[in-house]
Short mmCIF file of C-alpha atoms and ligand atoms in Angstrom, two decimals:
data_model
loop_
_atom_site.label_atom_id
_atom_site.label_comp_id
_atom_site.label_asym_id
_atom_site.label_seq_id
_atom_site.Cartn_x
_atom_site.Cartn_y
_atom_site.Cartn_z
CA MET T 1 174.93 367.75 91.22
CA ASN T 2 173.72 369.07 94.51
CA PHE T 3 171.36 372.04 94.45
CA GLU T 4 170.78 372.26 98.20
CA ILE T 5 171.76 375.49 99.85
CA PRO T 6 174.94 374.64 101.81
CA ASP T 7 174.61 374.86 105.62
CA HIS T 8 177.21 377.62 105.93
CA VAL T 9 175.22 379.82 103.49
CA ARG T 10 171.82 379.36 105.15
CA GLU T 11 172.51 381.60 108.13
CA ILE T 12 173.80 384.60 106.15
CA ARG T 13 171.11 384.09 103.49
CA GLN T 14 168.42 384.17 106.19
CA ARG T 15 169.92 387.34 107.67
CA VAL T 16 169.83 389.01 104.25
CA GLN T 17 166.21 387.89 103.79
CA ASN T 18 165.23 389.22 107.23
CA PHE T 19 166.90 392.55 106.47
CA ILE T 20 164.99 392.84 103.19
CA GLU T 21 161.64 391.92 104.74
CA GLU T 22 162.02 394.02 107.87
CA GLU T 23 163.95 397.07 106.66
CA ILE T 24 163.40 397.34 102.89
CA TYR T 25 159.81 396.23 102.25
CA PRO T 26 158.32 398.97 104.48
CA VAL T 27 160.07 401.78 102.57
CA GLU T 28 159.50 400.48 99.04
CA PRO T 29 156.43 402.67 98.37
CA LEU T 30 158.63 405.77 98.80
CA PHE T 31 160.46 404.81 95.60
CA GLU T 32 157.54 404.12 93.28
CA GLY T 33 157.14 407.75 92.17
CA GLY T 34 160.82 408.13 91.16
CA ARG T 35 163.67 409.70 93.14
CA SER T 36 162.90 412.31 95.78
CA GLU T 37 164.69 413.77 98.78
CA LYS T 38 162.79 411.37 101.03
CA SER T 39 163.65 408.32 98.96
CA GLU T 40 167.34 409.29 98.75
CA GLU T 41 167.48 409.72 102.50
CA ALA T 42 165.76 406.35 103.05
CA LEU T 43 168.27 404.72 100.70
CA ARG T 44 171.25 406.22 102.53
CA SER T 45 169.81 405.03 105.81
CA LEU T 46 169.32 401.48 104.45
CA MET T 47 172.91 401.43 103.16
CA ALA T 48 174.22 402.47 106.57
CA LYS T 49 172.11 399.82 108.32
CA ALA T 50 173.30 397.12 105.91
CA LYS T 51 176.92 398.04 106.65
CA GLU T 52 176.25 397.96 110.37
CA ALA T 53 174.60 394.56 110.06
CA GLY T 54 177.64 393.18 108.19
CA LEU T 55 175.62 392.57 105.02
CA TRP T 56 177.35 395.06 102.73
CA ALA T 57 179.06 394.04 99.44
CA LEU T 58 179.00 390.36 100.33
CA GLY T 59 180.16 389.14 96.91
CA HIS T 60 182.83 391.73 96.09
CA PRO T 61 186.41 390.45 96.30
CA LYS T 62 188.08 391.16 99.65
CA GLU T 63 190.98 393.02 98.04
CA ILE T 64 188.64 395.78 96.89
CA GLY T 65 186.69 396.13 100.12
CA GLY T 66 184.03 393.44 99.79
CA GLN T 67 183.40 390.41 101.96
CA GLY T 68 184.63 387.93 99.35
CA LEU T 69 181.88 385.30 99.46
CA PRO T 70 182.76 382.53 96.97
CA PHE T 71 180.81 382.62 93.68
CA LEU T 72 178.46 379.70 94.38
CA ASP T 73 177.62 380.89 97.91
CA TYR T 74 176.86 384.33 96.57
CA VAL T 75 174.56 382.86 93.91
CA TYR T 76 172.18 381.77 96.69
CA ILE T 77 172.39 385.19 98.35
CA ASN T 78 171.27 386.82 95.09
CA GLU T 79 168.12 384.74 95.16
CA VAL T 80 166.90 386.57 98.28
CA VAL T 81 168.36 389.91 97.17
CA GLY T 82 166.01 389.64 94.18
CA ARG T 83 162.94 389.91 96.37
CA SER T 84 163.13 393.68 96.39
CA GLU T 85 164.20 395.99 93.59
CA LEU T 86 165.92 398.19 96.16
CA ALA T 87 167.99 395.50 97.79
CA MET T 88 170.88 395.58 95.34
CA VAL T 89 171.73 399.18 96.14
CA ALA T 90 170.79 398.92 99.81
CA LEU T 91 173.18 395.98 100.22
CA GLY T 92 175.91 397.32 97.94
CA THR T 93 175.72 394.50 95.41
CA HIS T 94 174.81 396.80 92.48
CA SER T 95 178.43 397.76 91.77
CA LEU T 96 179.83 394.23 91.56
CA GLN T 97 180.16 393.96 87.78
CA ASP T 98 181.50 397.50 87.34
CA SER T 99 184.00 397.25 90.16
CA ILE T 100 185.38 393.98 88.81
CA MET T 101 185.64 395.61 85.39
CA LEU T 102 187.68 398.49 86.90
CA MET T 103 189.76 396.12 89.01
CA GLU T 104 190.73 394.02 85.98
CA PHE T 105 191.00 396.60 83.22
CA ALA T 106 191.40 400.17 84.53
CA SER T 107 194.64 402.12 84.84
CA ALA T 108 196.01 402.58 88.37
CA GLN T 109 194.73 406.17 88.39
CA TRP T 110 191.10 405.22 87.75
CA ARG T 111 191.27 402.25 90.06
CA ASP T 112 192.45 404.63 92.80
CA GLN T 113 189.85 407.26 92.01
CA TYR T 114 186.74 405.11 91.67
CA LEU T 115 187.18 401.61 93.02
CA LYS T 116 187.04 402.26 96.76
CA PRO T 117 184.17 404.76 96.69
CA LEU T 118 182.30 402.55 94.22
CA VAL T 119 182.43 399.51 96.48
CA ALA T 120 181.58 401.70 99.49
CA GLY T 121 178.45 402.97 97.70
CA GLU T 122 179.70 406.58 97.77
CA VAL T 123 179.64 406.90 93.98
CA PHE T 124 177.53 405.13 91.36
CA PRO T 125 178.60 403.66 87.99
CA SER T 126 176.74 403.54 84.66
CA PHE T 127 177.33 401.71 81.42
CA ALA T 128 176.60 402.92 77.88
CA MET T 129 176.31 400.60 74.97
CA THR T 130 172.80 401.07 73.54
CA GLU T 131 172.11 403.76 70.93
CA PRO T 132 168.74 404.98 69.67
CA ALA T 133 169.80 405.14 66.01
CA VAL T 134 170.85 401.50 65.53
CA ALA T 135 169.64 398.04 66.57
CA SER T 136 171.96 397.72 69.54
CA SER T 137 171.27 394.03 70.04
CA ASP T 138 173.82 393.85 67.21
CA PRO T 139 176.49 396.08 68.81
CA THR T 140 178.81 395.84 65.79
CA GLN T 141 176.56 398.61 64.42
CA LEU T 142 177.22 401.12 67.22
CA GLN T 143 178.09 404.56 65.86
CA THR T 144 179.62 406.42 68.80
CA THR T 145 183.29 407.03 68.07
CA GLY T 146 186.40 407.58 70.16
CA THR T 147 189.37 409.23 68.46
CA LEU T 148 192.76 409.75 70.02
CA GLU T 149 193.78 413.39 69.56
CA ASN T 150 196.82 414.92 71.33
CA GLY T 151 196.79 412.35 74.15
CA GLN T 152 193.04 412.59 74.74
CA TRP T 153 190.09 410.46 73.67
CA VAL T 154 187.48 412.58 71.95
CA ILE T 155 184.09 410.89 72.12
CA ARG T 156 181.25 411.78 69.79
CA GLY T 157 177.89 410.06 69.75
CA HIS T 158 174.44 409.49 71.12
CA LYS T 159 173.40 406.80 73.60
CA TRP T 160 170.26 405.98 75.49
CA PHE T 161 169.18 403.60 78.24
CA THR T 162 172.32 404.45 80.19
CA SER T 163 170.72 403.30 83.45
CA GLY T 164 171.61 405.40 86.45
CA ALA T 165 173.55 408.04 84.47
CA ASN T 166 171.69 410.79 86.31
CA ARG T 167 173.22 409.80 89.64
CA ALA T 168 176.48 408.25 88.37
CA ALA T 169 179.99 409.61 88.85
CA TYR T 170 181.06 408.12 85.52
CA THR T 171 179.86 406.16 82.52
CA THR T 172 181.83 403.39 80.84
CA VAL T 173 181.23 404.07 77.16
CA MET T 174 181.53 401.49 74.41
CA CYS T 175 182.70 403.30 71.28
CA ARG T 176 184.35 402.60 67.95
CA THR T 177 188.06 403.39 68.22
CA GLU T 178 189.50 401.07 65.54
CA PRO T 179 187.50 401.77 62.37
CA ASP T 180 189.81 399.62 60.21
CA SER T 181 189.68 396.48 62.38
CA PRO T 182 187.20 393.59 62.06
CA PRO T 183 183.89 394.47 63.85
CA HIS T 184 184.60 392.51 67.04
CA ASP T 185 188.00 394.21 67.46
CA ALA T 186 186.82 397.71 66.54
CA PHE T 187 185.33 398.87 69.86
CA SER T 188 186.85 399.96 73.15
CA MET T 189 185.55 400.84 76.61
CA ILE T 190 186.41 404.30 77.88
CA VAL T 191 185.64 405.76 81.32
CA VAL T 192 183.91 409.15 81.11
CA PRO T 193 183.27 411.14 84.30
CA THR T 194 179.72 412.51 84.03
CA ASP T 195 180.90 416.05 84.83
CA THR T 196 183.15 416.19 81.74
CA PRO T 197 182.25 419.10 79.45
CA GLY T 198 180.16 417.86 76.51
CA TYR T 199 178.54 415.01 78.45
CA GLU T 200 174.88 416.00 78.10
CA ILE T 201 171.98 414.16 79.72
CA VAL T 202 169.12 414.91 77.34
CA ARG T 203 166.38 413.27 79.41
CA ASP T 204 165.46 410.55 81.86
CA VAL T 205 163.51 408.39 79.39
CA LYS T 206 160.17 407.33 80.85
CA VAL T 207 159.65 403.59 80.66
CA MET T 208 156.06 402.31 80.89
CA GLY T 209 155.06 405.65 82.37
CA HIS T 210 157.84 405.88 84.97
CA ALA T 211 161.14 407.73 85.08
CA GLY T 212 163.63 405.11 86.24
CA GLY T 213 166.95 406.80 85.46
CA HIS T 214 167.32 405.23 81.98
CA CYS T 215 168.99 408.26 80.44
CA GLU T 216 169.48 409.53 76.93
CA VAL T 217 172.98 411.02 76.70
CA ARG T 218 174.77 412.98 74.00
CA TYR T 219 178.57 413.01 73.77
CA ASN T 220 179.47 416.35 72.23
CA ASP T 221 183.23 416.14 71.63
CA VAL T 222 183.78 414.83 75.16
CA ARG T 223 187.50 414.84 75.96
CA VAL T 224 189.07 412.47 78.50
CA PRO T 225 192.69 411.41 79.15
CA GLU T 226 194.16 408.53 77.13
CA SER T 227 194.51 406.55 80.36
CA ASN T 228 190.70 406.31 80.68
CA LEU T 229 190.77 403.40 78.25
CA LEU T 230 189.88 400.06 79.87
CA GLY T 231 192.18 397.19 78.82
CA PRO T 232 193.81 397.27 75.39
CA ARG T 233 192.40 399.16 72.38
CA GLY T 234 189.73 397.18 70.55
CA ALA T 235 188.95 394.93 73.53
CA GLY T 236 185.43 396.32 74.08
CA PHE T 237 183.59 393.13 73.14
CA LYS T 238 185.82 390.92 75.28
CA ILE T 239 185.39 393.23 78.29
CA ALA T 240 181.62 393.40 77.73
CA GLN T 241 181.42 389.62 77.67
CA ARG T 242 183.54 389.36 80.80
CA ARG T 243 181.21 391.88 82.47
CA LEU T 244 178.00 390.12 81.47
CA GLY T 245 178.78 386.37 81.77
CA PRO T 246 178.62 385.53 85.51
CA GLY T 247 176.44 388.64 85.99
CA ARG T 248 173.64 386.88 84.12
CA ILE T 249 173.65 384.10 86.72
CA PHE T 250 173.10 386.70 89.44
CA HIS T 251 170.33 388.33 87.38
CA CYS T 252 168.57 385.02 86.97
CA MET T 253 168.87 384.21 90.67
CA ARG T 254 167.37 387.61 91.50
CA TRP T 255 164.52 386.92 89.10
CA LEU T 256 163.89 383.73 91.06
CA GLY T 257 163.68 385.80 94.24
CA GLN T 258 161.16 388.15 92.59
CA ALA T 259 159.18 385.17 91.36
CA GLN T 260 159.18 383.69 94.87
CA ARG T 261 157.71 386.88 96.24
CA ALA T 262 155.01 386.93 93.55
CA PHE T 263 154.32 383.24 94.16
CA ASP T 264 153.90 383.85 97.92
CA LEU T 265 151.38 386.62 97.15
CA LEU T 266 149.61 384.43 94.59
CA CYS T 267 149.17 381.54 97.05
CA ASP T 268 148.15 383.81 99.90
CA ARG T 269 145.43 385.43 97.82
CA ALA T 270 144.29 382.03 96.48
CA ASN T 271 143.87 380.75 100.03
CA ASN T 272 142.05 383.79 101.35
CA ARG T 273 139.83 385.37 98.68
CA VAL T 274 136.40 383.81 98.28
CA ALA T 275 134.42 383.84 95.01
CA PHE T 276 131.43 381.76 93.97
CA GLY T 277 131.21 380.10 97.38
CA LYS T 278 134.80 378.94 97.84
CA GLU T 279 138.37 380.18 98.08
CA LEU T 280 139.99 381.05 94.74
CA GLY T 281 142.52 378.29 95.31
CA ARG T 282 139.72 375.70 95.23
CA HIS T 283 138.84 376.69 91.66
CA GLN T 284 140.67 374.53 89.13
CA GLN T 285 141.78 377.39 86.92
CA ILE T 286 143.59 379.02 89.84
CA GLN T 287 145.11 375.68 90.85
CA LYS T 288 146.56 375.57 87.32
CA PHE T 289 148.13 379.02 87.91
CA ILE T 290 149.83 377.61 90.97
CA PHE T 291 150.89 374.41 89.24
CA ASP T 292 152.31 376.19 86.19
CA SER T 293 154.13 378.73 88.34
CA ALA T 294 155.65 376.03 90.55
CA CYS T 295 156.81 374.13 87.43
CA GLU T 296 158.35 377.20 85.84
CA ILE T 297 160.08 378.44 89.00
CA GLN T 298 161.50 375.03 89.83
CA SER T 299 162.74 374.45 86.25
CA ALA T 300 164.29 377.90 85.98
CA ARG T 301 165.93 377.39 89.38
CA MET T 302 167.47 374.04 88.42
CA LEU T 303 168.69 375.41 85.07
CA THR T 304 170.22 378.46 86.75
CA LEU T 305 171.98 376.51 89.48
CA HIS T 306 173.26 374.06 86.88
CA ALA T 307 174.68 376.95 84.82
CA ALA T 308 176.22 378.43 87.99
CA GLN T 309 177.92 375.15 88.82
CA LYS T 310 179.32 374.91 85.28
CA ILE T 311 180.75 378.43 85.58
CA ASP T 312 182.20 377.58 88.97
CA GLN T 313 183.97 374.63 87.35
CA GLY T 314 185.60 376.97 84.82
CA ASP T 315 183.21 376.32 81.90
CA GLU T 316 181.95 379.44 80.11
CA ALA T 317 178.49 377.78 79.98
CA ARG T 318 177.41 379.99 77.09
CA VAL T 319 174.57 377.66 76.03
CA GLU T 320 173.32 377.25 79.60
CA ILE T 321 173.41 381.01 80.18
CA GLY T 322 171.44 381.55 76.96
CA LEU T 323 168.82 379.09 78.19
CA ILE T 324 168.39 380.70 81.60
CA LYS T 325 168.37 384.29 80.32
CA VAL T 326 165.39 383.51 78.09
CA MET T 327 163.59 381.02 80.28
CA GLY T 328 164.20 382.94 83.49
CA ALA T 329 162.82 386.20 82.13
CA GLN T 330 159.73 384.48 80.71
CA MET T 331 159.17 382.58 83.96
CA LEU T 332 159.35 385.83 85.93
CA HIS T 333 156.89 387.54 83.62
CA ASN T 334 154.41 384.63 83.74
CA VAL T 335 154.45 384.18 87.51
CA ILE T 336 153.93 387.87 88.23
CA ASP T 337 151.20 388.02 85.59
CA ARG T 338 149.28 385.20 87.31
CA ALA T 339 149.76 386.80 90.73
CA ILE T 340 148.29 390.03 89.35
CA GLN T 341 145.35 388.13 87.87
CA VAL T 342 144.29 386.56 91.21
CA HIS T 343 144.49 390.01 92.82
CA GLY T 344 141.96 391.37 90.34
CA ALA T 345 141.89 395.16 90.14
CA MET T 346 144.15 395.49 93.19
CA GLY T 347 146.87 393.67 91.23
CA VAL T 348 147.33 396.62 88.90
CA THR T 349 147.40 399.25 91.66
CA GLU T 350 150.34 400.33 93.78
CA ASP T 351 148.67 398.73 96.82
CA THR T 352 150.73 395.61 96.19
CA PRO T 353 154.32 395.46 94.83
CA LEU T 354 153.10 393.42 91.85
CA GLU T 355 152.45 396.33 89.51
CA GLY T 356 156.07 397.56 89.68
CA MET T 357 157.40 394.01 89.58
CA TYR T 358 155.42 393.37 86.39
CA ARG T 359 156.85 396.41 84.63
CA ARG T 360 160.38 395.43 85.53
CA ALA T 361 159.79 391.80 84.51
CA ARG T 362 158.86 393.04 81.05
CA PHE T 363 162.23 394.80 80.81
CA ALA T 364 164.04 391.56 81.65
CA ARG T 365 163.13 390.11 78.24
CA ILE T 366 164.94 393.01 76.54
CA TYR T 367 167.96 394.16 78.58
CA ASP T 368 171.25 392.28 78.45
CA GLY T 369 170.14 391.05 75.03
CA PRO T 370 166.57 390.44 73.90
CA ASP T 371 165.16 386.90 74.01
CA GLU T 372 165.50 386.46 70.24
CA VAL T 373 169.24 387.18 70.25
CA HIS T 374 169.88 384.58 72.96
CA VAL T 375 167.70 382.07 71.11
CA MET T 376 169.74 382.68 67.96
CA THR T 377 173.20 382.46 69.56
CA THR T 378 172.30 379.45 71.72
CA ALA T 379 170.79 377.50 68.81
CA ARG T 380 173.81 378.36 66.64
CA ARG T 381 176.21 377.04 69.27
CA ILE T 382 174.33 373.78 69.58
CA LEU T 383 174.13 373.36 65.80
CA ARG T 384 177.86 374.06 65.50
CA SER T 385 178.68 371.26 67.89
CA TYR T 386 176.67 368.90 65.65
CA GLN T 387 178.50 370.26 62.59
CA VAL T 388 181.89 369.35 64.11
CA GLY T 389 180.61 365.89 65.07
CA ASP T 390 180.25 366.39 68.83
CA GLY T 391 176.46 366.70 69.04
CA TRP T 392 174.81 367.94 72.21
CA ASP T 393 174.35 365.18 74.76
CA PHE T 394 172.38 366.56 77.71
CA GLY T 395 173.48 363.66 79.85
CA LEU T 396 177.11 364.68 79.44
CA ARG T 397 176.65 368.42 79.92
C1 FAD L 401 165.13 398.73 81.71
C2 FAD L 401 166.27 398.70 80.75
C3 FAD L 401 167.55 399.03 81.19
C4 FAD L 401 168.63 399.07 80.32
N1 FAD L 401 169.86 399.45 80.76
C5 FAD L 401 170.87 399.58 79.88
C6 FAD L 401 172.15 400.11 80.30
O1 FAD L 401 172.36 400.45 81.48
N2 FAD L 401 173.12 400.32 79.35
C7 FAD L 401 172.93 399.98 78.03
O2 FAD L 401 173.84 400.16 77.23
N3 FAD L 401 171.73 399.48 77.61
C8 FAD L 401 170.71 399.29 78.49
N4 FAD L 401 169.48 398.80 78.06
C9 FAD L 401 169.27 398.58 76.63
C10 FAD L 401 169.22 397.13 76.20
O3 FAD L 401 170.43 396.46 76.45
C11 FAD L 401 168.84 397.12 74.71
O4 FAD L 401 167.53 397.62 74.64
C12 FAD L 401 168.94 395.78 74.07
O5 FAD L 401 170.27 395.37 73.92
C13 FAD L 401 168.25 395.75 72.69
O6 FAD L 401 168.72 396.77 71.87
P1 FAD L 401 167.66 397.74 71.13
O7 FAD L 401 166.78 398.34 72.15
O8 FAD L 401 168.42 398.65 70.25
O9 FAD L 401 166.72 396.78 70.29
P2 FAD L 401 166.97 396.33 68.76
O10 FAD L 401 168.37 395.85 68.61
O11 FAD L 401 166.48 397.37 67.86
O12 FAD L 401 166.02 395.05 68.68
C14 FAD L 401 164.60 395.18 68.67
C15 FAD L 401 163.99 393.81 68.61
O13 FAD L 401 164.39 393.15 67.43
C16 FAD L 401 164.32 391.76 67.61
N5 FAD L 401 165.59 391.16 67.21
C17 FAD L 401 166.84 391.64 67.37
N6 FAD L 401 167.74 390.74 66.90
C18 FAD L 401 167.03 389.69 66.44
C19 FAD L 401 167.38 388.44 65.84
N7 FAD L 401 168.65 388.10 65.64
N8 FAD L 401 166.38 387.59 65.50
C20 FAD L 401 165.08 387.94 65.70
N9 FAD L 401 164.70 389.08 66.27
C21 FAD L 401 165.66 389.95 66.63
C22 FAD L 401 164.05 391.53 69.10
O14 FAD L 401 162.70 391.23 69.29
C23 FAD L 401 164.42 392.86 69.71
O15 FAD L 401 163.73 393.10 70.95
C24 FAD L 401 168.41 398.72 78.94
C25 FAD L 401 167.14 398.35 78.50
C26 FAD L 401 166.07 398.35 79.39
C27 FAD L 401 164.72 397.96 78.88
#
């Protein structure tokens, strides 16, 4: 196993990092208070600059308008993209999972309508699985229904945490279409343009005091053409898994980029702030912050790259992805928490990026499946391999 960044990736990775540090960091404060005319204009300008600099949609397949970087090369790019919350949209990487989902599963009509503008950043996607009324970490319980009536899907239900719905052109809705099938074959994905009558955004749910576009949406007899179905009927779980699998590797790499930024701030403050006659970094308790953070970042990085290599070799790496989802999110949370602590009161103000990073790190332990669900499914998989006599030999994984 070789975890070194390949030579041919270093140059483009450095260019992405420079773009983020020079172009994105200075405008980040504009976005802390939610969306405004100024922030939207700054975002459009960043997107145009990224295109000009040849840094747009680096990981999207070439056939849909991306630059087609191979999976493992793109993994390393995501590490630097993670440094800023804004970078995904500014560099056009935010639509990767949704555009691949459309490319693989949508009818020709929807591919034509959405794929090109999606990859070009002209329209935004959103994805609706979670519902307020049921524990959505067990999606077999979802209650939103889709019924085929006179050649149209009629969708009825109530979702929330549909991130980005308030700026999206469409939402891909997971709904129950096959009530008589076993739970994992009972749900389908249906594309719903957000301007369809009956699609009602109830509110932009505030999370930890901030409106971040995580919308509550009601589906009041929303009618869309039959051809808006993605893939075959009842394939919702398979499509969701296909959407999330490699995406989790990119998430985890971005968390490593966030953690790197927090670690840089932590070390800088430790070297420069003086208390009780010496720099903070010369106090043992702060040295332990640095030691623990270095351990956690390095371990999460090795685990993530290992999982990425397994996926690249065609393995689904479900256990390895479970490990990094949980460990990566906890690592991110811990490192940012320590960086805030050495900044004292300033750490919880908007004078450093740490406050916003901390809020978002907390979300990471919940979205794409809460920690406990990944712990459960990962442990079950390992136990199953013992039950069938294979065991789990780390040396052979
Ligand atoms: C910032 C953010 C953005 C999001 N964006 C989206 C989005 O765009 N689209 C979308 O559909 N959803 C989105 N979500 C929702 C997210 O995917 C769900 O919150 C998540 O799947 C958990 O579902 P739930 O909130 O219903 O929690 P519940 O299912 O009610 O679970 C609550 C808690 O129960 C515990 N728990 C659950 N199962 C087990 C178990 N087996 N063992 C032990 N404990 C358990 C866990 O501690 C869990 O946190 C987002 C969430 C956040 C925070």
